[in-house]
PDB file of C-alpha atoms and ligand atoms in Angstrom:
ATOM      1  CA  MET H  90       0.000   0.000   0.000  1.00  0.00           C
ATOM      2  CA  PRO H  91       1.434   3.446  -0.817  1.00  0.00           C
ATOM      3  CA  LYS H  92       2.340   5.392   2.257  1.00  0.00           C
ATOM      4  CA  SER H  93       0.672   8.751   2.124  1.00  0.00           C
ATOM      5  CA  LEU H  94       2.484  10.524   4.945  1.00  0.00           C
ATOM      6  CA  LYS H  95       6.166  11.328   5.065  1.00  0.00           C
ATOM      7  CA  ILE H  96       8.194  11.830   8.229  1.00  0.00           C
ATOM      8  CA  LEU H  97      11.708  13.070   8.901  1.00  0.00           C
ATOM      9  CA  ILE H  98      13.896  11.264  11.436  1.00  0.00           C
ATOM     10  CA  THR H  99      16.537  13.851  12.177  1.00  0.00           C
ATOM     11  CA  ARG H 100      19.133  11.679  13.933  1.00  0.00           C
ATOM     12  CA  GLN H 101      20.297   8.083  13.945  1.00  0.00           C
ATOM     13  CA  VAL H 102      17.981   5.835  15.955  1.00  0.00           C
ATOM     14  CA  PHE H 103      17.633   2.025  16.170  1.00  0.00           C
ATOM     15  CA  PRO H 104      16.641  -0.291  13.276  1.00  0.00           C
ATOM     16  CA  GLU H 105      13.608  -1.381  15.336  1.00  0.00           C
ATOM     17  CA  VAL H 106      12.321   2.209  15.268  1.00  0.00           C
ATOM     18  CA  ILE H 107      12.794   2.462  11.507  1.00  0.00           C
ATOM     19  CA  ASP H 108      10.906  -0.824  11.026  1.00  0.00           C
ATOM     20  CA  PHE H 109       8.082   0.311  13.315  1.00  0.00           C
ATOM     21  CA  LEU H 110       7.571   3.649  11.568  1.00  0.00           C
ATOM     22  CA  GLY H 111       8.453   2.348   8.109  1.00  0.00           C
ATOM     23  CA  ALA H 112       5.387   0.095   8.175  1.00  0.00           C
ATOM     24  CA  ASP H 113       3.120   3.152   7.998  1.00  0.00           C
ATOM     25  CA  PHE H 114       5.114   6.117   6.794  1.00  0.00           C
ATOM     26  CA  GLU H 115       7.561   7.154   4.109  1.00  0.00           C
ATOM     27  CA  ILE H 116      10.777   8.002   5.938  1.00  0.00           C
ATOM     28  CA  ASP H 117      13.477  10.550   5.242  1.00  0.00           C
ATOM     29  CA  TYR H 118      16.192   9.257   7.579  1.00  0.00           C
ATOM     30  CA  ASN H 119      19.273  11.246   8.541  1.00  0.00           C
ATOM     31  CA  GLU H 120      21.196   8.069   9.289  1.00  0.00           C
ATOM     32  CA  SER H 121      24.517   9.944   9.078  1.00  0.00           C
ATOM     33  CA  ASP H 122      23.661  11.383  12.514  1.00  0.00           C
ATOM     34  CA  VAL H 123      25.317  14.660  11.542  1.00  0.00           C
ATOM     35  CA  VAL H 124      23.247  17.376  13.220  1.00  0.00           C
ATOM     36  CA  LEU H 125      21.259  19.162  10.507  1.00  0.00           C
ATOM     37  CA  SER H 126      21.678  22.899  10.077  1.00  0.00           C
ATOM     38  CA  THR H 127      18.525  24.988  10.438  1.00  0.00           C
ATOM     39  CA  ASP H 128      18.333  25.340   6.639  1.00  0.00           C
ATOM     40  CA  GLU H 129      18.728  21.589   6.046  1.00  0.00           C
ATOM     41  CA  LEU H 130      16.218  20.767   8.751  1.00  0.00           C
ATOM     42  CA  CYS H 131      13.633  23.152   7.312  1.00  0.00           C
ATOM     43  CA  GLU H 132      14.283  21.978   3.765  1.00  0.00           C
ATOM     44  CA  ARG H 133      13.942  18.274   4.578  1.00  0.00           C
ATOM     45  CA  ALA H 134      10.968  18.702   6.903  1.00  0.00           C
ATOM     46  CA  ALA H 135       9.102  20.962   4.458  1.00  0.00           C
ATOM     47  CA  SER H 136       7.521  17.984   2.692  1.00  0.00           C
ATOM     48  CA  CYS H 137       6.773  16.073   5.912  1.00  0.00           C
ATOM     49  CA  ALA H 138       3.786  15.608   8.208  1.00  0.00           C
ATOM     50  CA  GLY H 139       5.828  14.701  11.258  1.00  0.00           C
ATOM     51  CA  LEU H 140       9.250  14.810  12.814  1.00  0.00           C
ATOM     52  CA  LEU H 141      11.099  12.436  15.122  1.00  0.00           C
ATOM     53  CA  CYS H 142      13.853  14.577  16.562  1.00  0.00           C
ATOM     54  CA  CYS H 143      16.257  15.148  19.429  1.00  0.00           C
ATOM     55  CA  LEU H 144      17.152  18.138  21.547  1.00  0.00           C
ATOM     56  CA  THR H 145      19.777  19.018  18.918  1.00  0.00           C
ATOM     57  CA  GLU H 146      16.992  20.338  16.699  1.00  0.00           C
ATOM     58  CA  LYS H 147      15.653  23.815  17.359  1.00  0.00           C
ATOM     59  CA  ILE H 148      11.963  23.814  16.572  1.00  0.00           C
ATOM     60  CA  ASP H 149      10.854  27.425  16.648  1.00  0.00           C
ATOM     61  CA  ASN H 150       8.973  29.998  14.665  1.00  0.00           C
ATOM     62  CA  THR H 151      11.436  29.797  11.766  1.00  0.00           C
ATOM     63  CA  PHE H 152      10.857  26.067  11.536  1.00  0.00           C
ATOM     64  CA  PHE H 153       7.075  26.365  11.671  1.00  0.00           C
ATOM     65  CA  GLU H 154       7.121  29.108   9.001  1.00  0.00           C
ATOM     66  CA  HIS H 155       9.074  26.890   6.629  1.00  0.00           C
ATOM     67  CA  CYS H 156       7.271  23.641   7.402  1.00  0.00           C
ATOM     68  CA  PRO H 157       3.517  24.320   7.484  1.00  0.00           C
ATOM     69  CA  THR H 158       2.665  20.673   6.714  1.00  0.00           C
ATOM     70  CA  VAL H 159       4.324  19.371   9.914  1.00  0.00           C
ATOM     71  CA  ARG H 160       1.561  18.420  12.347  1.00  0.00           C
ATOM     72  CA  VAL H 161       3.553  16.537  14.985  1.00  0.00           C
ATOM     73  CA  VAL H 162       7.023  16.952  16.476  1.00  0.00           C
ATOM     74  CA  SER H 163       8.056  14.010  18.613  1.00  0.00           C
ATOM     75  CA  ASN H 164      11.106  14.667  20.753  1.00  0.00           C
ATOM     76  CA  ILE H 165      13.302  11.765  21.875  1.00  0.00           C
ATOM     77  CA  ALA H 166      13.808  13.304  25.329  1.00  0.00           C
ATOM     78  CA  VAL H 167      11.788  14.142  28.371  1.00  0.00           C
ATOM     79  CA  GLY H 168      12.947  17.774  28.253  1.00  0.00           C
ATOM     80  CA  TYR H 169      11.636  19.762  25.289  1.00  0.00           C
ATOM     81  CA  ASN H 170      13.205  23.164  25.792  1.00  0.00           C
ATOM     82  CA  ASN H 171      14.487  22.892  22.192  1.00  0.00           C
ATOM     83  CA  ILE H 172      10.898  23.327  21.024  1.00  0.00           C
ATOM     84  CA  ASP H 173       8.645  26.371  21.228  1.00  0.00           C
ATOM     85  CA  ALA H 174       5.638  24.369  22.411  1.00  0.00           C
ATOM     86  CA  ILE H 175       3.426  27.434  22.781  1.00  0.00           C
ATOM     87  CA  GLU H 176       4.021  28.609  19.236  1.00  0.00           C
ATOM     88  CA  ALA H 177       3.393  25.012  18.152  1.00  0.00           C
ATOM     89  CA  LYS H 178       0.073  24.970  19.969  1.00  0.00           C
ATOM     90  CA  ASN H 179      -0.938  28.256  18.347  1.00  0.00           C
ATOM     91  CA  ARG H 180      -0.293  26.628  14.995  1.00  0.00           C
ATOM     92  CA  GLY H 181      -2.025  23.361  15.896  1.00  0.00           C
ATOM     93  CA  VAL H 182       1.208  21.335  15.958  1.00  0.00           C
ATOM     94  CA  LYS H 183       1.316  18.557  18.536  1.00  0.00           C
ATOM     95  CA  ILE H 184       4.519  18.216  20.582  1.00  0.00           C
ATOM     96  CA  THR H 185       5.368  15.022  22.464  1.00  0.00           C
ATOM     97  CA  ASN H 186       8.168  13.885  24.767  1.00  0.00           C
ATOM     98  CA  THR H 187       9.347  10.680  26.499  1.00  0.00           C
ATOM     99  CA  PRO H 188       8.694  10.867  30.252  1.00  0.00           C
ATOM    100  CA  GLY H 189       8.999   7.995  32.675  1.00  0.00           C
ATOM    101  CA  VAL H 190      11.177   5.551  30.769  1.00  0.00           C
ATOM    102  CA  LEU H 191      14.431   7.306  31.655  1.00  0.00           C
ATOM    103  CA  ASP H 192      13.874   8.115  35.337  1.00  0.00           C
ATOM    104  CA  ASP H 193      15.879   5.268  36.882  1.00  0.00           C
ATOM    105  CA  THR H 194      18.700   5.458  34.372  1.00  0.00           C
ATOM    106  CA  THR H 195      19.074   9.217  34.836  1.00  0.00           C
ATOM    107  CA  ALA H 196      18.909   8.827  38.615  1.00  0.00           C
ATOM    108  CA  ASP H 197      21.661   6.182  38.360  1.00  0.00           C
ATOM    109  CA  LEU H 198      23.897   8.549  36.405  1.00  0.00           C
ATOM    110  CA  THR H 199      23.189  11.402  38.803  1.00  0.00           C
ATOM    111  CA  PHE H 200      24.249   9.206  41.680  1.00  0.00           C
ATOM    112  CA  THR H 201      27.286   8.024  39.729  1.00  0.00           C
ATOM    113  CA  LEU H 202      28.426  11.628  39.317  1.00  0.00           C
ATOM    114  CA  LEU H 203      27.724  12.432  42.958  1.00  0.00           C
ATOM    115  CA  MET H 204      29.818   9.474  44.086  1.00  0.00           C
ATOM    116  CA  ALA H 205      32.566  10.126  41.557  1.00  0.00           C
ATOM    117  CA  VAL H 206      33.028  13.716  42.745  1.00  0.00           C
ATOM    118  CA  ALA H 207      32.755  12.845  46.447  1.00  0.00           C
ATOM    119  CA  ARG H 208      35.267  10.011  46.204  1.00  0.00           C
ATOM    120  CA  ARG H 209      37.512  11.762  43.638  1.00  0.00           C
ATOM    121  CA  ILE H 210      37.250   8.826  41.257  1.00  0.00           C
ATOM    122  CA  THR H 211      38.469  10.443  38.040  1.00  0.00           C
ATOM    123  CA  GLU H 212      41.282  12.236  39.859  1.00  0.00           C
ATOM    124  CA  ALA H 213      42.365   9.014  41.585  1.00  0.00           C
ATOM    125  CA  GLU H 214      42.205   7.016  38.399  1.00  0.00           C
ATOM    126  CA  SER H 215      44.295   9.492  36.478  1.00  0.00           C
ATOM    127  CA  LEU H 216      46.904   9.430  39.265  1.00  0.00           C
ATOM    128  CA  LEU H 217      47.159   5.694  38.723  1.00  0.00           C
ATOM    129  CA  ARG H 218      47.119   5.871  34.918  1.00  0.00           C
ATOM    130  CA  GLN H 219      49.837   8.530  34.925  1.00  0.00           C
ATOM    131  CA  GLY H 220      52.150   6.350  37.040  1.00  0.00           C
ATOM    132  CA  ARG H 221      51.921   8.669  40.028  1.00  0.00           C
ATOM    133  CA  TRP H 222      50.773   5.960  42.507  1.00  0.00           C
ATOM    134  CA  LYS H 223      53.947   5.528  44.551  1.00  0.00           C
ATOM    135  CA  LYS H 224      52.887   4.170  47.930  1.00  0.00           C
ATOM    136  CA  SER H 225      50.519   1.230  48.119  1.00  0.00           C
ATOM    137  CA  PHE H 226      48.598   2.872  50.956  1.00  0.00           C
ATOM    138  CA  ALA H 227      48.920   6.296  52.484  1.00  0.00           C
ATOM    139  CA  VAL H 228      46.731   7.452  55.330  1.00  0.00           C
ATOM    140  CA  GLN H 229      46.061  10.794  53.707  1.00  0.00           C
ATOM    141  CA  GLN H 230      45.967   9.790  50.079  1.00  0.00           C
ATOM    142  CA  MET H 231      42.996  10.952  47.992  1.00  0.00           C
ATOM    143  CA  LEU H 232      40.738  11.729  50.891  1.00  0.00           C
ATOM    144  CA  GLY H 233      37.204  12.251  49.742  1.00  0.00           C
ATOM    145  CA  MET H 234      33.874  12.980  51.281  1.00  0.00           C
ATOM    146  CA  ASP H 235      31.424  10.547  52.873  1.00  0.00           C
ATOM    147  CA  ILE H 236      28.252   9.881  50.955  1.00  0.00           C
ATOM    148  CA  HIS H 237      26.508   7.770  53.594  1.00  0.00           C
ATOM    149  CA  HIS H 238      24.660   9.812  56.215  1.00  0.00           C
ATOM    150  CA  ALA H 239      25.354  13.048  54.306  1.00  0.00           C
ATOM    151  CA  SER H 240      22.642  15.594  53.579  1.00  0.00           C
ATOM    152  CA  LEU H 241      21.263  15.695  50.081  1.00  0.00           C
ATOM    153  CA  GLY H 242      19.274  18.642  48.745  1.00  0.00           C
ATOM    154  CA  ILE H 243      17.231  18.101  45.598  1.00  0.00           C
ATOM    155  CA  ILE H 244      15.921  21.152  43.756  1.00  0.00           C
ATOM    156  CA  GLY H 245      13.113  19.872  41.529  1.00  0.00           C
ATOM    157  CA  MET H 246      11.311  16.842  42.899  1.00  0.00           C
ATOM    158  CA  GLY H 247       9.663  15.288  39.876  1.00  0.00           C
ATOM    159  CA  ARG H 248       9.949  11.650  38.879  1.00  0.00           C
ATOM    160  CA  ILE H 249      13.743  11.725  38.506  1.00  0.00           C
ATOM    161  CA  GLY H 250      14.200  13.603  41.793  1.00  0.00           C
ATOM    162  CA  GLN H 251      12.116  10.939  43.503  1.00  0.00           C
ATOM    163  CA  ALA H 252      14.150   8.136  41.897  1.00  0.00           C
ATOM    164  CA  ILE H 253      17.289   9.824  43.274  1.00  0.00           C
ATOM    165  CA  ALA H 254      15.743  10.062  46.746  1.00  0.00           C
ATOM    166  CA  LYS H 255      15.060   6.318  46.616  1.00  0.00           C
ATOM    167  CA  ARG H 256      18.737   5.654  45.983  1.00  0.00           C
ATOM    168  CA  ALA H 257      19.772   8.098  48.719  1.00  0.00           C
ATOM    169  CA  ALA H 258      17.754   6.115  51.266  1.00  0.00           C
ATOM    170  CA  GLY H 259      20.101   3.176  50.737  1.00  0.00           C
ATOM    171  CA  PHE H 260      22.981   5.397  51.783  1.00  0.00           C
ATOM    172  CA  ASP H 261      21.151   6.649  54.891  1.00  0.00           C
ATOM    173  CA  MET H 262      21.255  10.159  53.510  1.00  0.00           C
ATOM    174  CA  GLN H 263      19.084  12.901  54.910  1.00  0.00           C
ATOM    175  CA  VAL H 264      17.092  14.174  51.939  1.00  0.00           C
ATOM    176  CA  ARG H 265      15.519  17.612  51.738  1.00  0.00           C
ATOM    177  CA  TYR H 266      13.868  18.930  48.622  1.00  0.00           C
ATOM    178  CA  PHE H 267      12.436  22.062  47.100  1.00  0.00           C
ATOM    179  CA  ASN H 268       9.777  22.024  44.433  1.00  0.00           C
ATOM    180  CA  ARG H 269       7.326  24.602  43.069  1.00  0.00           C
ATOM    181  CA  THR H 270       4.582  22.383  44.471  1.00  0.00           C
ATOM    182  CA  PRO H 271       5.434  20.320  47.565  1.00  0.00           C
ATOM    183  CA  LEU H 272       4.724  16.591  47.411  1.00  0.00           C
ATOM    184  CA  ASP H 273       1.751  15.272  49.342  1.00  0.00           C
ATOM    185  CA  ALA H 274       2.459  13.871  52.795  1.00  0.00           C
ATOM    186  CA  THR H 275       2.145  10.228  51.686  1.00  0.00           C
ATOM    187  CA  THR H 276       4.718  10.674  48.921  1.00  0.00           C
ATOM    188  CA  GLU H 277       7.051  12.561  51.267  1.00  0.00           C
ATOM    189  CA  GLN H 278       6.795   9.671  53.676  1.00  0.00           C
ATOM    190  CA  LYS H 279       7.313   7.083  50.962  1.00  0.00           C
ATOM    191  CA  PHE H 280      10.600   8.701  49.907  1.00  0.00           C
ATOM    192  CA  ASN H 281      11.531   9.867  53.384  1.00  0.00           C
ATOM    193  CA  VAL H 282      12.060  13.436  52.198  1.00  0.00           C
ATOM    194  CA  CYS H 283      11.406  16.761  53.834  1.00  0.00           C
ATOM    195  CA  TYR H 284      10.271  19.967  52.062  1.00  0.00           C
ATOM    196  CA  VAL H 285      12.390  23.084  52.724  1.00  0.00           C
ATOM    197  CA  SER H 286      13.088  26.362  50.922  1.00  0.00           C
ATOM    198  CA  GLN H 287      15.617  26.515  48.108  1.00  0.00           C
ATOM    199  CA  GLU H 288      17.757  28.735  50.303  1.00  0.00           C
ATOM    200  CA  ALA H 289      17.759  26.142  53.103  1.00  0.00           C
ATOM    201  CA  ILE H 290      18.864  23.500  50.608  1.00  0.00           C
ATOM    202  CA  LEU H 291      21.724  25.653  49.405  1.00  0.00           C
ATOM    203  CA  ARG H 292      22.845  26.614  52.900  1.00  0.00           C
ATOM    204  CA  ASN H 293      22.664  23.190  54.541  1.00  0.00           C
ATOM    205  CA  SER H 294      23.276  20.424  52.013  1.00  0.00           C
ATOM    206  CA  ASP H 295      26.446  18.436  51.518  1.00  0.00           C
ATOM    207  CA  PHE H 296      25.221  17.648  48.001  1.00  0.00           C
ATOM    208  CA  VAL H 297      22.960  19.907  45.959  1.00  0.00           C
ATOM    209  CA  LEU H 298      21.272  18.369  42.916  1.00  0.00           C
ATOM    210  CA  VAL H 299      19.353  20.393  40.347  1.00  0.00           C
ATOM    211  CA  MET H 300      16.618  18.417  38.628  1.00  0.00           C
ATOM    212  CA  VAL H 301      14.367  21.083  37.098  1.00  0.00           C
ATOM    213  CA  PRO H 302      13.208  21.475  33.494  1.00  0.00           C
ATOM    214  CA  TYR H 303      14.932  24.315  31.652  1.00  0.00           C
ATOM    215  CA  SER H 304      12.910  27.417  30.802  1.00  0.00           C
ATOM    216  CA  ALA H 305      13.243  31.183  31.077  1.00  0.00           C
ATOM    217  CA  ALA H 306      12.178  30.780  34.715  1.00  0.00           C
ATOM    218  CA  THR H 307      14.990  28.339  35.551  1.00  0.00           C
ATOM    219  CA  HIS H 308      17.736  29.995  33.474  1.00  0.00           C
ATOM    220  CA  HIS H 309      20.763  30.360  35.788  1.00  0.00           C
ATOM    221  CA  LEU H 310      18.711  29.185  38.743  1.00  0.00           C
ATOM    222  CA  ILE H 311      22.093  28.508  40.309  1.00  0.00           C
ATOM    223  CA  GLY H 312      24.279  31.582  39.890  1.00  0.00           C
ATOM    224  CA  ALA H 313      26.872  33.462  41.913  1.00  0.00           C
ATOM    225  CA  GLU H 314      24.423  34.358  44.681  1.00  0.00           C
ATOM    226  CA  GLU H 315      23.193  30.809  45.133  1.00  0.00           C
ATOM    227  CA  LEU H 316      26.700  29.348  45.019  1.00  0.00           C
ATOM    228  CA  ALA H 317      27.747  31.819  47.702  1.00  0.00           C
ATOM    229  CA  LEU H 318      25.115  30.338  50.010  1.00  0.00           C
ATOM    230  CA  MET H 319      26.520  26.808  49.703  1.00  0.00           C
ATOM    231  CA  LYS H 320      28.886  25.274  52.226  1.00  0.00           C
ATOM    232  CA  PRO H 321      32.581  25.280  51.224  1.00  0.00           C
ATOM    233  CA  SER H 322      32.431  21.499  51.589  1.00  0.00           C
ATOM    234  CA  ALA H 323      29.384  21.130  49.323  1.00  0.00           C
ATOM    235  CA  ILE H 324      29.177  19.502  45.914  1.00  0.00           C
ATOM    236  CA  LEU H 325      26.827  20.588  43.099  1.00  0.00           C
ATOM    237  CA  ILE H 326      25.473  18.063  40.597  1.00  0.00           C
ATOM    238  CA  ASN H 327      23.662  19.041  37.397  1.00  0.00           C
ATOM    239  CA  THR H 328      22.145  16.381  35.166  1.00  0.00           C
ATOM    240  CA  ALA H 329      19.157  18.503  34.092  1.00  0.00           C
ATOM    241  CA  ARG H 330      20.081  21.168  31.534  1.00  0.00           C
ATOM    242  CA  GLY H 331      23.238  23.253  31.302  1.00  0.00           C
ATOM    243  CA  GLY H 332      21.407  26.564  31.321  1.00  0.00           C
ATOM    244  CA  VAL H 333      20.094  25.941  34.826  1.00  0.00           C
ATOM    245  CA  VAL H 334      23.573  26.683  36.191  1.00  0.00           C
ATOM    246  CA  ASP H 335      25.610  29.800  35.386  1.00  0.00           C
ATOM    247  CA  GLU H 336      28.827  28.089  34.272  1.00  0.00           C
ATOM    248  CA  VAL H 337      31.007  31.184  34.595  1.00  0.00           C
ATOM    249  CA  ALA H 338      29.826  31.695  38.174  1.00  0.00           C
ATOM    250  CA  LEU H 339      30.343  27.998  38.906  1.00  0.00           C
ATOM    251  CA  ILE H 340      33.914  28.058  37.600  1.00  0.00           C
ATOM    252  CA  ALA H 341      34.633  31.127  39.727  1.00  0.00           C
ATOM    253  CA  ALA H 342      33.164  29.420  42.811  1.00  0.00           C
ATOM    254  CA  LEU H 343      35.194  26.254  42.201  1.00  0.00           C
ATOM    255  CA  LYS H 344      38.396  28.218  41.650  1.00  0.00           C
ATOM    256  CA  LYS H 345      38.108  30.070  44.924  1.00  0.00           C
ATOM    257  CA  ASN H 346      36.995  26.912  46.777  1.00  0.00           C
ATOM    258  CA  GLN H 347      33.683  28.506  47.612  1.00  0.00           C
ATOM    259  CA  ILE H 348      32.257  25.026  47.033  1.00  0.00           C
ATOM    260  CA  ALA H 349      34.166  21.739  47.048  1.00  0.00           C
ATOM    261  CA  GLY H 350      33.269  20.277  43.686  1.00  0.00           C
ATOM    262  CA  ALA H 351      30.798  19.709  40.891  1.00  0.00           C
ATOM    263  CA  GLY H 352      29.538  16.917  38.692  1.00  0.00           C
ATOM    264  CA  LEU H 353      28.132  17.999  35.349  1.00  0.00           C
ATOM    265  CA  ASP H 354      26.477  15.970  32.626  1.00  0.00           C
ATOM    266  CA  VAL H 355      25.019  18.985  30.845  1.00  0.00           C
ATOM    267  CA  PHE H 356      26.416  22.284  29.607  1.00  0.00           C
ATOM    268  CA  GLU H 357      25.104  25.613  28.456  1.00  0.00           C
ATOM    269  CA  ASN H 358      26.233  25.314  24.803  1.00  0.00           C
ATOM    270  CA  GLU H 359      26.588  21.610  24.137  1.00  0.00           C
ATOM    271  CA  PRO H 360      28.657  20.076  22.683  1.00  0.00           C
ATOM    272  CA  ALA H 361      30.863  23.065  23.507  1.00  0.00           C
ATOM    273  CA  PHE H 362      31.754  23.648  27.109  1.00  0.00           C
ATOM    274  CA  ASN H 363      33.825  26.175  28.962  1.00  0.00           C
ATOM    275  CA  PRO H 364      37.451  24.938  28.611  1.00  0.00           C
ATOM    276  CA  GLU H 365      38.232  26.267  32.074  1.00  0.00           C
ATOM    277  CA  PHE H 366      36.447  23.213  33.489  1.00  0.00           C
ATOM    278  CA  LEU H 367      39.292  21.047  32.178  1.00  0.00           C
ATOM    279  CA  GLY H 368      41.772  22.789  34.430  1.00  0.00           C
ATOM    280  CA  LEU H 369      39.767  22.001  37.571  1.00  0.00           C
ATOM    281  CA  LYS H 370      40.453  18.802  39.468  1.00  0.00           C
ATOM    282  CA  ASN H 371      37.323  18.985  41.569  1.00  0.00           C
ATOM    283  CA  VAL H 372      34.867  18.482  38.726  1.00  0.00           C
ATOM    284  CA  VAL H 373      33.683  15.360  36.960  1.00  0.00           C
ATOM    285  CA  LEU H 374      32.364  15.983  33.468  1.00  0.00           C
ATOM    286  CA  THR H 375      30.291  13.702  31.242  1.00  0.00           C
ATOM    287  CA  PRO H 376      28.857  14.409  27.764  1.00  0.00           C
ATOM    288  CA  HIS H 377      25.069  14.414  28.377  1.00  0.00           C
ATOM    289  CA  ILE H 378      24.776  10.674  28.998  1.00  0.00           C
ATOM    290  CA  GLY H 379      22.135  10.755  31.747  1.00  0.00           C
ATOM    291  CA  SER H 380      19.772   8.384  29.944  1.00  0.00           C
ATOM    292  CA  ALA H 381      22.425   6.627  27.865  1.00  0.00           C
ATOM    293  CA  THR H 382      21.934   2.915  28.331  1.00  0.00           C
ATOM    294  CA  ARG H 383      20.876   0.780  25.404  1.00  0.00           C
ATOM    295  CA  SER H 384      17.580  -0.285  26.938  1.00  0.00           C
ATOM    296  CA  THR H 385      16.613   3.225  28.033  1.00  0.00           C
ATOM    297  CA  ARG H 386      17.545   4.923  24.779  1.00  0.00           C
ATOM    298  CA  MET H 387      15.652   2.179  22.938  1.00  0.00           C
ATOM    299  CA  ALA H 388      12.623   2.746  25.191  1.00  0.00           C
ATOM    300  CA  MET H 389      12.816   6.525  24.614  1.00  0.00           C
ATOM    301  CA  ALA H 390      13.099   6.172  20.840  1.00  0.00           C
ATOM    302  CA  MET H 391      10.238   3.647  20.686  1.00  0.00           C
ATOM    303  CA  LEU H 392       8.046   5.812  22.900  1.00  0.00           C
ATOM    304  CA  ALA H 393       8.756   8.809  20.677  1.00  0.00           C
ATOM    305  CA  ALA H 394       7.922   6.713  17.605  1.00  0.00           C
ATOM    306  CA  THR H 395       4.682   5.550  19.242  1.00  0.00           C
ATOM    307  CA  ASN H 396       3.749   9.159  20.012  1.00  0.00           C
ATOM    308  CA  LEU H 397       4.444  10.201  16.429  1.00  0.00           C
ATOM    309  CA  LYS H 398       2.502   7.338  14.904  1.00  0.00           C
ATOM    310  CA  ALA H 399      -0.514   7.827  17.164  1.00  0.00           C
ATOM    311  CA  ALA H 400      -0.694  11.562  16.481  1.00  0.00           C
ATOM    312  CA  LEU H 401      -0.338  11.141  12.714  1.00  0.00           C
ATOM    313  CA  GLN H 402      -3.034   8.475  12.710  1.00  0.00           C
ATOM    314  CA  GLY H 403      -5.456  10.832  14.429  1.00  0.00           C
ATOM    315  CA  GLU H 404      -5.196   9.349  17.912  1.00  0.00           C
ATOM    316  CA  THR H 405      -4.253  11.217  21.084  1.00  0.00           C
ATOM    317  CA  PRO H 406      -0.516  10.606  21.528  1.00  0.00           C
ATOM    318  CA  PRO H 407       0.377   9.209  24.987  1.00  0.00           C
ATOM    319  CA  ASN H 408       2.789  12.022  25.818  1.00  0.00           C
ATOM    320  CA  TRP H 409       1.279  15.149  24.299  1.00  0.00           C
ATOM    321  CA  VAL H 410       2.758  18.177  26.076  1.00  0.00           C
ATOM    322  CA  ASN H 411       0.855  21.070  24.457  1.00  0.00           C
ATOM    323  CA  PRO H 412      -2.818  20.029  24.259  1.00  0.00           C
TER     324      PRO H 412
HETATM  325  C1  GLV W 749      17.598  14.273  28.047  1.00  0.00           C
HETATM  326  O1  GLV W 749      18.302  15.149  28.409  1.00  0.00           O
HETATM  327  C2  GLV W 749      16.177  14.323  28.166  1.00  0.00           C
HETATM  328  O2  GLV W 749      15.606  15.390  28.402  1.00  0.00           O
HETATM  329  O3  GLV W 749      15.552  13.264  28.007  1.00  0.00           O
END
């Protein structure tokens, strides 16, 4: 049967996803995985009804102007700050995301970073790799910070924040959180977490985690003022979006030991990042791999494909963010 609708898949995905969508749609597939320029994206999407894309694609007014036939944009990510969802709604374009399937994997990575910074893992490993391990054991070698029984402050207590709190319980950590809307008492009890102000989190936590979606309201949520409130022994972890933390202010705070360290999986201008980070020993840096396990990325891509297919076939997509 001829396939009447065409879709653009902007980045490399899995063969299973191509098979799933290929059964119903004509596909223009950017299998090269080279990120498309705005012009290329608009040109290739102009003849399409839907888009399966990643946060590398900026879907804004320019895109909508050039691609009036696009009715659905399905993002392979839970965050969709790359898309102007309000403009999309005004134009009747459905936007979808992939919540839920990446919570545990992202919480795992967040905890990995927290532990790596606290226990100086990358610094210790490079000492060994560089042949600088001279004494088999030294009482004061590579002293880190305890994770067990430490205080953990989570700013943004959605699904991923809650998955992190679950892990923290295993380490007997004292977990406080701040969220626009506090959790109900039953959920607080379930995760053994206590609601406090953002300022109290910054002032009192050994570890501060930011887990908020990125928007104009959360741009540089953690800046010089907030960093100044943190304990000199505290560690900041960001696995949300780079723009939530003012990187220049963070580098300044790390350089003057205003805080003890940072773990970052996300940056303000990915894949670029401030080169000054490389000169700092007390940071652990990863290239936006929060949800990067095979099973989770497969689940995200399949969920995005399911959203796209449902919307193009006139059904309500499971994860429609701008109804
Ligand atoms: C990844 O960063 C996501 O938002 O899913």
